[in-house]
mmCIF file of C-alpha atoms in Angstrom:
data_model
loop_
_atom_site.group_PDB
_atom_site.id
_atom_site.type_symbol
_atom_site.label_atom_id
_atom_site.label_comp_id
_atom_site.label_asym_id
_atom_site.label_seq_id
_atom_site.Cartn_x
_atom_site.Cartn_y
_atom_site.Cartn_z
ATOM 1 C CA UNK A 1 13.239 -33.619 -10.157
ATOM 2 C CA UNK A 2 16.480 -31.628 -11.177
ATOM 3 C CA UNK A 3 18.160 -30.891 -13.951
ATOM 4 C CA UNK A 4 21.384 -33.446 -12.921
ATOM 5 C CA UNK A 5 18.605 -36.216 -12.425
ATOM 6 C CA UNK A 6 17.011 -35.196 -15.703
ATOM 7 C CA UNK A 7 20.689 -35.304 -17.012
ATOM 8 C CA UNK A 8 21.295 -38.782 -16.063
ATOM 9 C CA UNK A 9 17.803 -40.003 -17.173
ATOM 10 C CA UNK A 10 18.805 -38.228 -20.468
ATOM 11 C CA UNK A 11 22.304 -39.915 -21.017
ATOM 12 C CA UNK A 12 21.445 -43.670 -19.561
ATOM 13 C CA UNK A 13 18.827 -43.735 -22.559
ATOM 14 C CA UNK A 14 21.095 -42.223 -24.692
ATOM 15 C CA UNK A 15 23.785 -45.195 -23.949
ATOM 16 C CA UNK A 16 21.526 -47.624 -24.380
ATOM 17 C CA UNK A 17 20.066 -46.256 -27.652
ATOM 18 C CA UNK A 18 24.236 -46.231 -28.858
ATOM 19 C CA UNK A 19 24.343 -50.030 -27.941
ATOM 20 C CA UNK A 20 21.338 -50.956 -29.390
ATOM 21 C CA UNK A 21 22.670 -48.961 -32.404
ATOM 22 C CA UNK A 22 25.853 -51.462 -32.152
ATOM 23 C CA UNK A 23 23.920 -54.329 -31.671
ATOM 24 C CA UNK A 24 22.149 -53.771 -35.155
ATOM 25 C CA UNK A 25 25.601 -52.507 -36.804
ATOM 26 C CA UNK A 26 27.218 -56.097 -35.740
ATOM 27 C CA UNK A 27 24.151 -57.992 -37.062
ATOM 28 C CA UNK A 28 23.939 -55.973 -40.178
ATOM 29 C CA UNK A 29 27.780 -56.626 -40.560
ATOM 30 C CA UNK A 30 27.368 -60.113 -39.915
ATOM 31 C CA UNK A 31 28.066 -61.950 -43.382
ATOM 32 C CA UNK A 32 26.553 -65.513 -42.493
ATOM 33 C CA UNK A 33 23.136 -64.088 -42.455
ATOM 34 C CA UNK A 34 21.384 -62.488 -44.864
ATOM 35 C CA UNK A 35 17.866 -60.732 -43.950
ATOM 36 C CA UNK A 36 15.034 -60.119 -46.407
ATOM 37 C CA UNK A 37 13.120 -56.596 -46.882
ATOM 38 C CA UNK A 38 10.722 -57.418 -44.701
ATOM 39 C CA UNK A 39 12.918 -58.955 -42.050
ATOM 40 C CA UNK A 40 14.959 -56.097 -42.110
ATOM 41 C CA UNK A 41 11.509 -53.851 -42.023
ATOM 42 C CA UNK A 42 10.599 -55.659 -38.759
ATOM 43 C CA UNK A 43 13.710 -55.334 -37.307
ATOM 44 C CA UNK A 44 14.347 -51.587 -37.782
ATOM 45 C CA UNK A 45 10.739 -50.765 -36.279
ATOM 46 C CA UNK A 46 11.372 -53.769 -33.450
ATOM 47 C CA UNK A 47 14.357 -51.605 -33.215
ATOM 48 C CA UNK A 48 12.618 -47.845 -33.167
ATOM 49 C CA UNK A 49 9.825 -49.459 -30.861
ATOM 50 C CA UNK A 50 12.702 -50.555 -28.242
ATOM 51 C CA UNK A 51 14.598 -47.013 -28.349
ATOM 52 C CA UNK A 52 11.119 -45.426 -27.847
ATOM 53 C CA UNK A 53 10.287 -47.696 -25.038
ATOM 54 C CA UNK A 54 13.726 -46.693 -23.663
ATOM 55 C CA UNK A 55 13.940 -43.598 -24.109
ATOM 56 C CA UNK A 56 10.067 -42.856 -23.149
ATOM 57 C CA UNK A 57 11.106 -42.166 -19.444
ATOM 58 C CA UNK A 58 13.521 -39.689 -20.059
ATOM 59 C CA UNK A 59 11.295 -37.860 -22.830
ATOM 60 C CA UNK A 60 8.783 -37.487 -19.897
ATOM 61 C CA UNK A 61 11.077 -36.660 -17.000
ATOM 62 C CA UNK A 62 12.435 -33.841 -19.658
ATOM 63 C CA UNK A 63 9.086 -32.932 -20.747
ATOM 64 C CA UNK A 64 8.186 -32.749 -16.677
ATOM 65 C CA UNK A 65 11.232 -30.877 -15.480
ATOM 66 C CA UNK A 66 10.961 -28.723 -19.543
ATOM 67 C CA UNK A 67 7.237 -27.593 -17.989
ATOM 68 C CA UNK A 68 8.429 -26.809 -14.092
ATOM 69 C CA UNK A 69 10.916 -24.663 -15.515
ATOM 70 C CA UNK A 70 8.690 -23.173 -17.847
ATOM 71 C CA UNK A 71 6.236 -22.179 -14.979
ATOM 72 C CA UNK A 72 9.386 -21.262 -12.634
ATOM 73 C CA UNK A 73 9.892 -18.937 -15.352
ATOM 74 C CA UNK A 74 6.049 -17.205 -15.568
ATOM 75 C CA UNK A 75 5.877 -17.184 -12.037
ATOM 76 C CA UNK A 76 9.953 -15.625 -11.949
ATOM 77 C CA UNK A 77 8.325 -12.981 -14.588
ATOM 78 C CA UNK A 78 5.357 -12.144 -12.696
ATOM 79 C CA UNK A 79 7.681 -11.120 -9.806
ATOM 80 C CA UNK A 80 10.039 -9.411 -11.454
ATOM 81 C CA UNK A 81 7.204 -7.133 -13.760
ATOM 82 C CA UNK A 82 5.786 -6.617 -10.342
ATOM 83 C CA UNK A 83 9.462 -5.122 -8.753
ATOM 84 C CA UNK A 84 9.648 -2.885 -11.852
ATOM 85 C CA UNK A 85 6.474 -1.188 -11.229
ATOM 86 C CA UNK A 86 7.166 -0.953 -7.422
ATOM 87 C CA UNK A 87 10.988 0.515 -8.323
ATOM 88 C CA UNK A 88 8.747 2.402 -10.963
ATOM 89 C CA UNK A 89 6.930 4.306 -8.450
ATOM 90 C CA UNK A 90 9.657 4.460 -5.937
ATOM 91 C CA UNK A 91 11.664 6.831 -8.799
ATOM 92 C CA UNK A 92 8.286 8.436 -8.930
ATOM 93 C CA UNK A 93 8.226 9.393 -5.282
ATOM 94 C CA UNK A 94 12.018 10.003 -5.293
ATOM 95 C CA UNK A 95 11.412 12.423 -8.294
ATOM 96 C CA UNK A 96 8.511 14.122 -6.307
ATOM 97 C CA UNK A 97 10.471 14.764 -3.273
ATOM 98 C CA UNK A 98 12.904 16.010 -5.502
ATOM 99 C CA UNK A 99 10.631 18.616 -6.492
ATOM 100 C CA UNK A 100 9.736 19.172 -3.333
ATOM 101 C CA UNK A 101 12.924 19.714 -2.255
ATOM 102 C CA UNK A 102 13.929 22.072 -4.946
ATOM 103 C CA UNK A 103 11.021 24.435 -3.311
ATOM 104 C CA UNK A 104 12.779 24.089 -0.179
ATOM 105 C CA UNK A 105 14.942 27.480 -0.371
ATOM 106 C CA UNK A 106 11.830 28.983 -1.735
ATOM 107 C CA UNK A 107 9.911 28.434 1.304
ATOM 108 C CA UNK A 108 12.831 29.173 2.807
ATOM 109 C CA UNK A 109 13.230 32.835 1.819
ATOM 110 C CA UNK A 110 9.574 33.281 2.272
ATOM 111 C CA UNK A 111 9.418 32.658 5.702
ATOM 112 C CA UNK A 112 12.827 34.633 6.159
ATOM 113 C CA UNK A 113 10.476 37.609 4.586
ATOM 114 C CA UNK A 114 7.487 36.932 6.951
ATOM 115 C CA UNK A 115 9.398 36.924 10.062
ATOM 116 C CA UNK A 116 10.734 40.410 8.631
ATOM 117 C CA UNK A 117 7.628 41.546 8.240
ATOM 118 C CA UNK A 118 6.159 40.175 11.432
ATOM 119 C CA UNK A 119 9.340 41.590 13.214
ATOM 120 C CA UNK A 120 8.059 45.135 11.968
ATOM 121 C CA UNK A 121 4.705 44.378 12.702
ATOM 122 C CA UNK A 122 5.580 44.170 16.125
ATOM 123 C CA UNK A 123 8.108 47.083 16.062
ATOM 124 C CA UNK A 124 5.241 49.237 14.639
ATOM 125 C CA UNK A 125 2.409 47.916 17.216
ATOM 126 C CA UNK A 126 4.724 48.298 20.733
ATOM 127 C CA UNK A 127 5.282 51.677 18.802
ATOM 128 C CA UNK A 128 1.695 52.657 18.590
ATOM 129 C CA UNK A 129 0.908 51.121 21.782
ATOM 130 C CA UNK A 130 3.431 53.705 22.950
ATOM 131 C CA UNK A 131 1.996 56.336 21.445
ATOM 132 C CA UNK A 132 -1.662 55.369 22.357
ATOM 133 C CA UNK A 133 -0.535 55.475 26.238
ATOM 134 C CA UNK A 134 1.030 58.787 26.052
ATOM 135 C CA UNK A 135 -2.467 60.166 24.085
ATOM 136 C CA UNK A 136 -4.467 58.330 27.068
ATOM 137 C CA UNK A 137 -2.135 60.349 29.603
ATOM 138 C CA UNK A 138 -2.478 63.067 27.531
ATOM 139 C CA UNK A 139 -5.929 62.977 27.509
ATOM 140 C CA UNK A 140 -6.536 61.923 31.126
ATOM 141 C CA UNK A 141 -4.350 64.900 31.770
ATOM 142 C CA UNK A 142 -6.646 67.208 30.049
ATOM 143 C CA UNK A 143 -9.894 65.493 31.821
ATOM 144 C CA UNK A 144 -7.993 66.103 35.086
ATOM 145 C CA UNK A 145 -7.207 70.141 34.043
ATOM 146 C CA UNK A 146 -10.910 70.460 32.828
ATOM 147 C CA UNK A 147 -12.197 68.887 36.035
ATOM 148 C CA UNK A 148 -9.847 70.872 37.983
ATOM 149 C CA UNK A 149 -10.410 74.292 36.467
ATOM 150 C CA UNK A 150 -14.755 72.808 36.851
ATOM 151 C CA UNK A 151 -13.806 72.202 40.637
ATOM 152 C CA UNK A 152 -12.348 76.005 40.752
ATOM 153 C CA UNK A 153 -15.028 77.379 39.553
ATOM 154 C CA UNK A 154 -17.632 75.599 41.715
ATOM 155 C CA UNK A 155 -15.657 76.938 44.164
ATOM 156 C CA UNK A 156 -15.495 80.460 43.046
ATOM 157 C CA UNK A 157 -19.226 80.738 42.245
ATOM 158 C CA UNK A 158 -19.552 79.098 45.968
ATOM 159 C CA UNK A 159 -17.327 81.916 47.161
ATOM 160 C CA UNK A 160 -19.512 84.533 45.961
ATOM 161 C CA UNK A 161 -20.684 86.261 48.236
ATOM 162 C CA UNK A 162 -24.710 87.091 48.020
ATOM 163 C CA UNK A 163 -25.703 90.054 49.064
ATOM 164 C CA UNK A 164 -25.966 91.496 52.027
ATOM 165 C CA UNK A 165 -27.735 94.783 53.582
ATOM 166 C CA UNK A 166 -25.279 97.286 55.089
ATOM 167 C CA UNK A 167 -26.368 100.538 57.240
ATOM 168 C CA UNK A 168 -27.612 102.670 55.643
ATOM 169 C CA UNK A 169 -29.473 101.193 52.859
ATOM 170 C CA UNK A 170 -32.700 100.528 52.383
ATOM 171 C CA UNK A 171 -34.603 97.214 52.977
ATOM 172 C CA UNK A 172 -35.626 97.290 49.358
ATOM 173 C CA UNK A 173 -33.309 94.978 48.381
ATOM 174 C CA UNK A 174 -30.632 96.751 46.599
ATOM 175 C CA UNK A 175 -27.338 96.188 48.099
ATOM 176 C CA UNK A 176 -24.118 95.460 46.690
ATOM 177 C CA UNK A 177 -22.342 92.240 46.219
ATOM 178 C CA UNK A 178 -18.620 91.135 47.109
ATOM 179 C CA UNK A 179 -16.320 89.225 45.422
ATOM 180 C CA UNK A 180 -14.019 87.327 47.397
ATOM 181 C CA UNK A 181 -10.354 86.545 45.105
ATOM 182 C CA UNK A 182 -8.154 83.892 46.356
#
């Protein structure tokens, strides 16, 4: 039911409770008659018991559409409690990202400084790496002299020349040796 049809329920009573209120003002206003106490007793509640019968729809309808609106209300509260909290914890989450976003330039500068570092890292590694190939030449150079000069001499002390008897000399053995130079 709506509140226009709870309107009209509302004011048809309420006409018919202003010409019943007429209807007693003419009889009370009426001089041919003349009521007793207790005929004007019994008409007054006759009276109250018709406006009550009239008006008994419409006090329900109201009391009806009064309760509807009363739990369109609760159920309107419920909701709206339950957006607050949800815009509650969306300001929370905006808030946090907030903070999170204030780090930003932080981070920022920290990994600026890292790649720095890692930059020289790498400078200082292709360096050594540098440095460790020339020390393997280097050394690889020296194993190649010392091999070389271990060669030469396996060659010289091949070279030399083991004795030999010459005329003249006696078979005991004693005889002199040669050297042969490059």
């Amino acid at each position: 039911m709506s509140v226009l049809t709870a309107y009209t329920i509302h004011s048809t009573a309420l006409r018919k409770a202003q010409e019943n209120e007429a209807l007693r003002e003419e009889i009370s206003t009426e001089p041919s008659f003349t009521y007793s106490d207790e005929d004007k007793k019994n008409f007054v509640s006759h009276m109250t018991a018709g406006v009550q019968l009239t008006l008994k729809p419409a006090e329900e309808a109201i009391i009806a559409k009064t309760n509807e609106l009363i739990e369109s209300q609760s159920q309107l509260e419920k909701v709206l409690e339950d957006e607050v909290t949800r815009v509650q914890r969306a300001e929370a989450a905006v808030n946090e990202v907030q903070q999170i976003m204030n780090k930003v330039p932080l981070y920022r500068q920290k990994l600026v400084q890292i790649k720095k570092e890692m930059a020289n890292i790498q400078r200082r590694t292709t360096k050594l790496s540098g440095k460790s190939l020339q020390l393997k030449a280097a050394r690889d150079k020296i194993v190649e002299t010392e091999r070389q000069q271990a060669a030469k001499l396996a060659n010289l002390e091949a070279r030399v020349v083991t004795t030999t008897p010459t005329p003249g000399s006696s078979s005991s053995g004693s005889g002199k040796l040669a050297v042969v130079r490059d």
